[in-house]
Amino acid sequence: MKMKKIILIAGTFAAVLVSCSKTSVDVPQSEILFQVAGHSLSTKAIDDYKDNYKYVPFGTYAWFKGELSSDDRDFMTNQSVSYEESKNRWAPTGTTYYWPRSGSIDFVSYSPYTGDGENAPAPTITEDGIKYPAWNVDSHPDVDVMYSDKVTGQTGNVNTYNHGYEGVPTLFRHALAKVEFRIRAMYLTKTAPTGDVTRWEITVNSLTLSNLLTTGTLELTLGEDGSWVKPESNVWDPGTGSASHTMDVDDEEGLTTTSKTVGAPFLVLPQLLEDQVVTMNVDIKTYRDNNDGTGEHLVYTESGVEVTGHLSTDEIDRWGINQSIIYEIGFSPSLTEDDVPEPVEIWFDPAVADWEKITVTQIIQL
């Protein structure tokens, strides 16, 4: 989410708009500004873009629509837009554009701004399509890829999202998905019908996701209602890249029966879930009471225990575009059966081996 290169393209198109103007040049013109927002991945709220992306310029494409179709022109082509803190506004970087006196302007934006292949490939944007070339999430783990709704027929700065400034309404949507893991112990003590008390301490060392798809392409087309139509599968067209993602865990206190986040949420390529798995590495200490009122004793320690599960479930078979997925792992410190979070008691299956039959004829002389 770091991009700096600036492209200046004001001159030619400003001249076109002046030639279309039907008002006196003495009348002051209004600068084109932007009012930027984005859909939260955690809620359905519309957040102020500035809250999380204050220092992340975005790129904009714009098309002037005249009174006659022959007057239509490209107006902005991959123009960087950045936040001006002194004026509390979002404006084109390094140049100024003015609203025309006739006609209107359509806009499509993307984030983060990319110029000349800097940081990552920029999407190809036309009036009716957005196409992302091969993107490697593993190479750009912190780049929150976003695209805006297309806004049409704009004639001036407006206040749409009530975030404290006016401009072209620019609502971003996440093109990637976000995954978060939470974990809790299903139980930490068990009292048997016999009165024996067993207690466990569980420390999580790491959580590793394997076989994650990391490369892909995405193409969006403009629907009849003016919104972007995503692929039917709601995932990117995958490439051949894959990787593992390991989260180091600061778990000195150990697990409790209350869920807590493991590692940090992270961006992933939207993908169908097939062979992706999660592996957890834990240490487990098992204690039993002394049955004499003197407390408990450590029975044994299991170090570096690895347990693995599939990320595909009955409820989740993909990580979709603009989705935030939270997995909650319930870990049982003892062996369980049939997905029931209860420890398996140690029973016995006694049997007696038959006598070894040996026929011996032996004369004992007394």
Coordinates of C-alpha atoms in Angstrom, one line a residue:
M1 CA 0.0 0.0 0.0
K2 CA 2.8 2.3 -0.9
M3 CA 2.9 4.3 -4.1
K4 CA 4.5 7.6 -4.9
K5 CA 4.9 8.2 -8.6
I6 CA 2.9 11.1 -10.1
I7 CA 1.7 11.6 -13.6
L8 CA 0.7 15.1 -14.8
I9 CA -1.9 15.2 -17.5
A10 CA -3.9 18.4 -17.0
G11 CA -3.1 20.6 -19.9
T12 CA -4.7 19.1 -23.0
F13 CA -8.0 18.2 -21.6
A14 CA -8.4 21.5 -19.7
A15 CA -8.2 23.2 -23.1
V16 CA -11.0 20.9 -24.4
L17 CA -13.3 21.8 -21.6
V18 CA -12.7 25.5 -22.0
S19 CA -13.7 25.3 -25.7
C20 CA -16.9 23.6 -24.6
S21 CA -17.8 26.2 -22.0
K22 CA -20.7 28.4 -22.6
T23 CA -20.0 30.8 -19.7
S24 CA -17.7 33.7 -19.4
V25 CA -14.1 32.8 -18.4
D26 CA -14.4 35.5 -15.8
V27 CA -16.6 33.2 -13.7
P28 CA -14.5 31.2 -11.3
Q29 CA -14.5 27.4 -11.8
S30 CA -14.7 24.8 -9.1
E31 CA -11.9 22.3 -8.7
I32 CA -12.7 18.6 -9.1
L33 CA -12.2 17.0 -5.7
F34 CA -13.0 13.5 -4.4
Q35 CA -15.1 12.2 -1.5
V36 CA -13.6 8.8 -0.7
A37 CA -15.1 5.8 1.2
G38 CA -14.8 2.1 1.3
H39 CA -16.8 -0.9 2.4
S40 CA -15.5 -2.3 5.6
L41 CA -14.5 -6.0 5.4
S42 CA -15.6 -6.5 9.0
T43 CA -19.0 -4.9 8.9
K44 CA -21.4 -3.5 6.3
A45 CA -20.5 0.0 7.3
I46 CA -19.1 2.6 4.8
D47 CA -15.8 3.8 6.3
D48 CA -13.9 7.0 5.6
Y49 CA -11.1 6.0 3.2
K50 CA -8.9 8.3 5.2
D51 CA -9.2 6.2 8.4
N52 CA -7.1 3.4 7.0
Y53 CA -5.6 4.7 3.8
K54 CA -4.7 8.3 4.6
Y55 CA -1.3 8.0 2.9
V56 CA -2.4 5.7 0.1
P57 CA -3.1 7.7 -3.1
F58 CA -5.5 6.0 -5.6
G59 CA -5.7 6.2 -9.3
T60 CA -8.6 7.6 -11.3
Y61 CA -9.9 7.4 -14.8
A62 CA -12.5 9.8 -16.1
W63 CA -14.5 10.5 -19.2
F64 CA -16.1 13.7 -20.3
K65 CA -19.6 13.4 -21.7
G66 CA -20.6 16.4 -23.9
E67 CA -24.0 17.5 -25.1
L68 CA -23.2 15.6 -28.3
S69 CA -21.6 12.2 -28.4
S70 CA -18.9 13.6 -30.7
D71 CA -17.8 15.8 -27.9
D72 CA -17.0 12.9 -25.6
R73 CA -13.4 12.7 -24.5
D74 CA -11.0 10.9 -22.2
F75 CA -10.6 13.3 -19.3
M76 CA -8.3 11.6 -16.7
T77 CA -6.0 8.6 -17.4
N78 CA -4.5 6.9 -14.3
Q79 CA -4.4 10.2 -12.5
S80 CA -3.1 10.0 -8.9
V81 CA -5.3 11.4 -6.2
S82 CA -4.0 12.0 -2.7
Y83 CA -5.0 13.6 0.6
E84 CA -4.2 17.2 1.2
E85 CA -4.2 17.4 5.0
S86 CA -3.9 21.2 5.2
K87 CA -7.1 21.6 3.2
N88 CA -8.8 18.3 4.4
R89 CA -9.5 17.2 0.9
W90 CA -8.8 14.5 -1.7
A91 CA -7.5 16.1 -4.9
P92 CA -5.5 15.2 -8.1
T93 CA -1.8 15.0 -7.2
G94 CA 0.4 17.7 -8.7
T95 CA -2.2 19.2 -11.0
T96 CA -5.7 20.8 -10.9
Y97 CA -8.9 19.9 -12.8
Y98 CA -12.0 22.1 -13.0
W99 CA -15.6 21.1 -13.5
P100 CA -17.0 22.0 -17.0
R101 CA -20.0 24.3 -17.4
S102 CA -21.8 21.8 -19.7
G103 CA -21.8 18.1 -20.0
S104 CA -20.8 15.7 -17.2
I105 CA -18.0 13.4 -16.2
D106 CA -17.9 9.7 -15.4
F107 CA -15.3 8.3 -13.0
V108 CA -13.8 4.9 -12.0
S109 CA -11.0 4.7 -9.5
Y110 CA -8.7 2.0 -8.1
S111 CA -6.4 1.7 -5.1
P112 CA -3.6 1.8 -4.4
Y113 CA -2.3 4.1 -7.2
T114 CA 0.3 2.5 -9.4
G115 CA 2.3 4.2 -12.1
D116 CA 4.5 2.6 -14.8
G117 CA 4.4 -0.8 -13.1
E118 CA 5.6 0.5 -9.7
N119 CA 4.9 -1.7 -6.7
A120 CA 2.5 -4.0 -8.6
P121 CA 0.8 -4.2 -12.0
A122 CA -2.0 -1.6 -12.4
P123 CA -5.4 -2.7 -13.6
T124 CA -6.5 -1.9 -17.1
I125 CA -9.6 0.3 -16.8
T126 CA -12.1 1.2 -19.5
E127 CA -15.6 2.6 -19.3
D128 CA -17.1 -0.8 -19.1
G129 CA -14.4 -3.0 -17.6
I130 CA -11.7 -3.5 -15.0
K131 CA -9.0 -6.1 -15.6
Y132 CA -6.3 -7.0 -13.2
P133 CA -3.2 -8.7 -14.8
A134 CA -1.4 -11.5 -12.9
W135 CA -1.3 -10.5 -9.3
N136 CA 0.8 -12.2 -6.6
V137 CA -0.6 -11.7 -3.1
D138 CA 2.4 -13.4 -1.6
S139 CA 4.7 -10.8 -3.1
H140 CA 2.5 -7.9 -2.0
P141 CA 1.0 -9.2 1.3
D142 CA 0.1 -5.7 2.5
V143 CA -1.5 -4.3 -0.7
D144 CA -5.3 -4.1 -0.2
V145 CA -6.4 -4.2 -3.8
M146 CA -9.6 -2.1 -4.3
Y147 CA -11.8 -0.8 -7.1
S148 CA -14.5 1.8 -7.0
D149 CA -18.1 1.8 -8.1
K150 CA -18.5 3.7 -11.4
V151 CA -20.1 7.0 -10.9
T152 CA -21.8 8.7 -13.9
G153 CA -23.2 12.1 -14.8
Q154 CA -21.2 14.1 -12.2
T155 CA -21.3 17.9 -12.6
G156 CA -19.8 19.1 -9.3
N157 CA -18.5 18.2 -5.9
V158 CA -21.1 16.7 -3.6
N159 CA -21.3 15.5 0.0
T160 CA -22.4 11.8 -0.1
Y161 CA -20.8 10.0 2.8
N162 CA -20.8 12.6 5.5
H163 CA -17.1 12.3 6.2
G164 CA -16.4 16.0 6.4
Y165 CA -15.5 16.8 2.8
E166 CA -17.1 17.1 -0.7
G167 CA -16.1 15.7 -4.0
V168 CA -16.7 12.9 -6.5
P169 CA -18.4 10.0 -4.6
T170 CA -15.8 7.3 -4.7
L171 CA -16.8 4.1 -3.0
F172 CA -14.1 1.4 -3.0
R173 CA -14.7 -2.3 -2.7
H174 CA -12.1 -4.9 -1.8
A175 CA -10.9 -7.2 -4.6
L176 CA -9.2 -9.6 -2.3
A177 CA -10.4 -11.5 0.7
K178 CA -9.3 -11.3 4.3
V179 CA -8.9 -14.3 6.7
E180 CA -8.6 -14.3 10.5
F181 CA -8.2 -17.1 13.0
R182 CA -9.4 -17.3 16.5
I183 CA -8.8 -20.2 18.9
R184 CA -10.1 -21.5 22.2
A185 CA -9.9 -24.6 24.3
M186 CA -13.0 -26.7 24.3
Y187 CA -12.3 -27.5 27.9
L188 CA -9.4 -27.3 30.3
T189 CA -10.7 -29.4 33.2
K190 CA -12.7 -32.6 33.5
T191 CA -14.2 -34.2 36.6
A192 CA -14.9 -37.8 36.1
P193 CA -17.9 -39.6 37.7
T194 CA -15.3 -41.2 39.9
G195 CA -14.4 -37.8 41.2
D196 CA -10.9 -37.7 39.5
V197 CA -10.0 -34.3 38.2
T198 CA -7.8 -33.8 35.2
R199 CA -6.6 -30.4 34.1
W200 CA -4.8 -29.3 30.9
E201 CA -2.5 -26.4 29.9
I202 CA -2.3 -25.7 26.2
T203 CA 0.2 -23.4 24.5
V204 CA -0.1 -22.7 20.8
N205 CA 3.3 -22.4 19.1
S206 CA 2.2 -21.6 15.5
L207 CA -0.6 -21.8 13.0
T208 CA 0.3 -22.7 9.4
L209 CA -1.9 -22.6 6.3
S210 CA -0.7 -24.7 3.4
N211 CA -1.5 -24.9 -0.3
L212 CA -2.8 -21.4 -0.5
L213 CA -3.3 -20.1 -4.1
T214 CA -1.3 -16.8 -4.4
T215 CA -1.5 -15.8 -8.1
G216 CA -4.4 -15.0 -10.3
T217 CA -6.2 -12.6 -12.6
L218 CA -9.5 -10.8 -12.3
E219 CA -11.9 -9.3 -14.8
L220 CA -15.0 -7.2 -14.0
T221 CA -17.6 -6.1 -16.5
L222 CA -20.1 -3.3 -16.2
G223 CA -23.6 -4.7 -15.6
E224 CA -26.9 -3.2 -17.0
D225 CA -27.5 -1.6 -13.6
G226 CA -24.2 0.2 -13.6
S227 CA -22.5 -2.1 -11.0
W228 CA -19.5 -4.3 -11.6
V229 CA -20.3 -7.9 -12.4
K230 CA -17.9 -10.2 -10.6
P231 CA -17.0 -13.7 -11.9
E232 CA -19.8 -16.2 -11.2
S233 CA -17.6 -18.1 -8.8
N234 CA -16.8 -14.9 -6.9
V235 CA -13.1 -15.8 -7.0
W236 CA -10.1 -14.8 -9.1
D237 CA -9.0 -16.9 -12.0
P238 CA -6.1 -18.8 -10.4
G239 CA -2.6 -19.1 -11.6
T240 CA 0.0 -21.7 -10.7
G241 CA 1.5 -20.0 -7.6
S242 CA 0.9 -21.4 -4.1
A243 CA 2.5 -20.9 -0.8
S244 CA 2.2 -21.5 3.0
H245 CA 1.5 -18.9 5.6
T246 CA 2.7 -19.3 9.1
M247 CA 1.5 -17.2 12.0
D248 CA 3.8 -16.9 15.0
V249 CA 1.8 -16.8 18.2
D250 CA 2.6 -15.0 21.4
D251 CA 0.7 -17.4 23.7
E252 CA 2.7 -17.3 27.0
E253 CA -0.6 -17.4 29.0
G254 CA -1.9 -20.4 27.1
L255 CA -5.4 -21.1 25.8
T256 CA -8.5 -20.4 27.7
T257 CA -12.1 -21.3 26.9
T258 CA -12.6 -17.8 25.6
S259 CA -11.7 -17.2 21.9
K260 CA -8.7 -15.0 21.1
T261 CA -7.2 -14.0 17.8
V262 CA -4.1 -16.0 16.7
G263 CA -1.6 -13.9 14.8
A264 CA -3.0 -11.1 12.6
P265 CA -5.7 -11.0 10.0
F266 CA -4.2 -11.2 6.5
L267 CA -5.2 -10.7 2.8
V268 CA -5.6 -13.7 0.6
L269 CA -6.4 -14.3 -3.1
P270 CA -10.1 -15.2 -3.4
Q271 CA -10.1 -18.9 -4.2
L272 CA -12.1 -22.1 -4.2
L273 CA -11.2 -24.3 -1.2
E274 CA -10.0 -27.8 -2.0
D275 CA -6.7 -28.9 -0.6
Q276 CA -6.0 -25.9 1.6
V277 CA -5.3 -27.0 5.2
V278 CA -4.5 -25.5 8.6
T279 CA -1.9 -27.1 10.9
M280 CA -1.5 -26.1 14.5
N281 CA 1.5 -26.8 16.6
V282 CA 0.9 -27.0 20.4
D283 CA 2.3 -28.0 23.7
I284 CA 0.0 -29.8 26.1
K285 CA 0.6 -30.5 29.8
T286 CA -1.7 -32.9 31.6
Y287 CA -2.3 -32.7 35.3
R288 CA -4.2 -35.0 37.7
D289 CA -5.2 -34.4 41.3
N290 CA -3.5 -36.3 44.1
N291 CA -6.8 -37.5 45.6
D292 CA -5.5 -36.7 49.0
G293 CA -6.1 -33.0 49.3
T294 CA -2.5 -32.1 48.5
G295 CA -3.2 -30.6 45.1
E296 CA -2.2 -32.0 41.7
H297 CA 0.8 -33.4 39.8
L298 CA 2.1 -33.2 36.3
V299 CA 1.4 -36.5 34.6
Y300 CA 3.1 -35.9 31.2
T301 CA 4.0 -33.2 28.7
E302 CA 3.3 -33.4 24.9
S303 CA 5.6 -31.1 23.1
G304 CA 5.2 -29.9 19.5
V305 CA 2.0 -31.8 18.8
E306 CA 0.7 -31.1 15.3
V307 CA -3.0 -31.3 14.4
T308 CA -4.3 -30.6 10.9
G309 CA -7.7 -29.8 9.5
H310 CA -9.2 -28.7 6.1
L311 CA -10.1 -25.1 5.6
S312 CA -13.1 -26.1 3.4
T313 CA -16.2 -26.8 5.6
D314 CA -19.9 -27.3 5.0
E315 CA -20.4 -23.6 5.4
I316 CA -17.3 -22.3 3.6
D317 CA -16.2 -23.7 0.3
R318 CA -14.4 -20.6 -1.0
W319 CA -12.8 -17.3 0.0
G320 CA -14.9 -14.8 -2.0
I321 CA -14.1 -11.3 -3.4
N322 CA -14.7 -8.6 -0.7
Q323 CA -15.3 -11.3 2.0
S324 CA -13.8 -11.3 5.5
I325 CA -13.7 -14.9 6.8
I326 CA -13.2 -15.7 10.5
Y327 CA -12.3 -19.2 11.5
E328 CA -12.8 -20.2 15.1
I329 CA -10.8 -23.3 16.1
G330 CA -12.0 -25.2 19.1
F331 CA -9.1 -27.4 20.4
S332 CA -9.6 -30.4 22.6
P333 CA -6.4 -31.3 24.6
S334 CA -7.4 -34.9 24.7
L335 CA -8.3 -37.4 22.0
T336 CA -11.9 -37.0 20.8
E337 CA -14.3 -39.0 18.6
D338 CA -17.1 -38.2 16.2
D339 CA -16.6 -34.5 16.4
V340 CA -17.9 -34.5 20.0
P341 CA -15.7 -32.2 22.2
E342 CA -15.4 -34.7 25.0
P343 CA -12.2 -36.5 25.9
V344 CA -12.1 -40.2 25.2
E345 CA -11.8 -42.1 28.5
I346 CA -9.3 -44.9 28.7
W347 CA -11.0 -48.2 28.8
F348 CA -9.7 -51.7 28.5
D349 CA -10.5 -54.7 26.3
P350 CA -9.2 -57.6 28.3
A351 CA -8.7 -61.1 26.9
V352 CA -6.7 -64.1 27.8
A353 CA -4.3 -65.9 25.4
D354 CA -4.8 -69.6 25.3
W355 CA -2.2 -71.9 26.9
E356 CA 0.6 -72.9 24.7
K357 CA 0.0 -76.5 24.2
I358 CA 3.1 -78.7 24.2
T359 CA 2.8 -82.5 24.4
V360 CA 5.8 -83.9 26.2
T361 CA 6.3 -87.5 27.2
Q362 CA 8.7 -87.6 30.1
I363 CA 9.4 -90.5 32.4
I364 CA 10.2 -89.3 35.9
Q365 CA 12.0 -92.0 37.9
L366 CA 11.8 -91.8 41.6

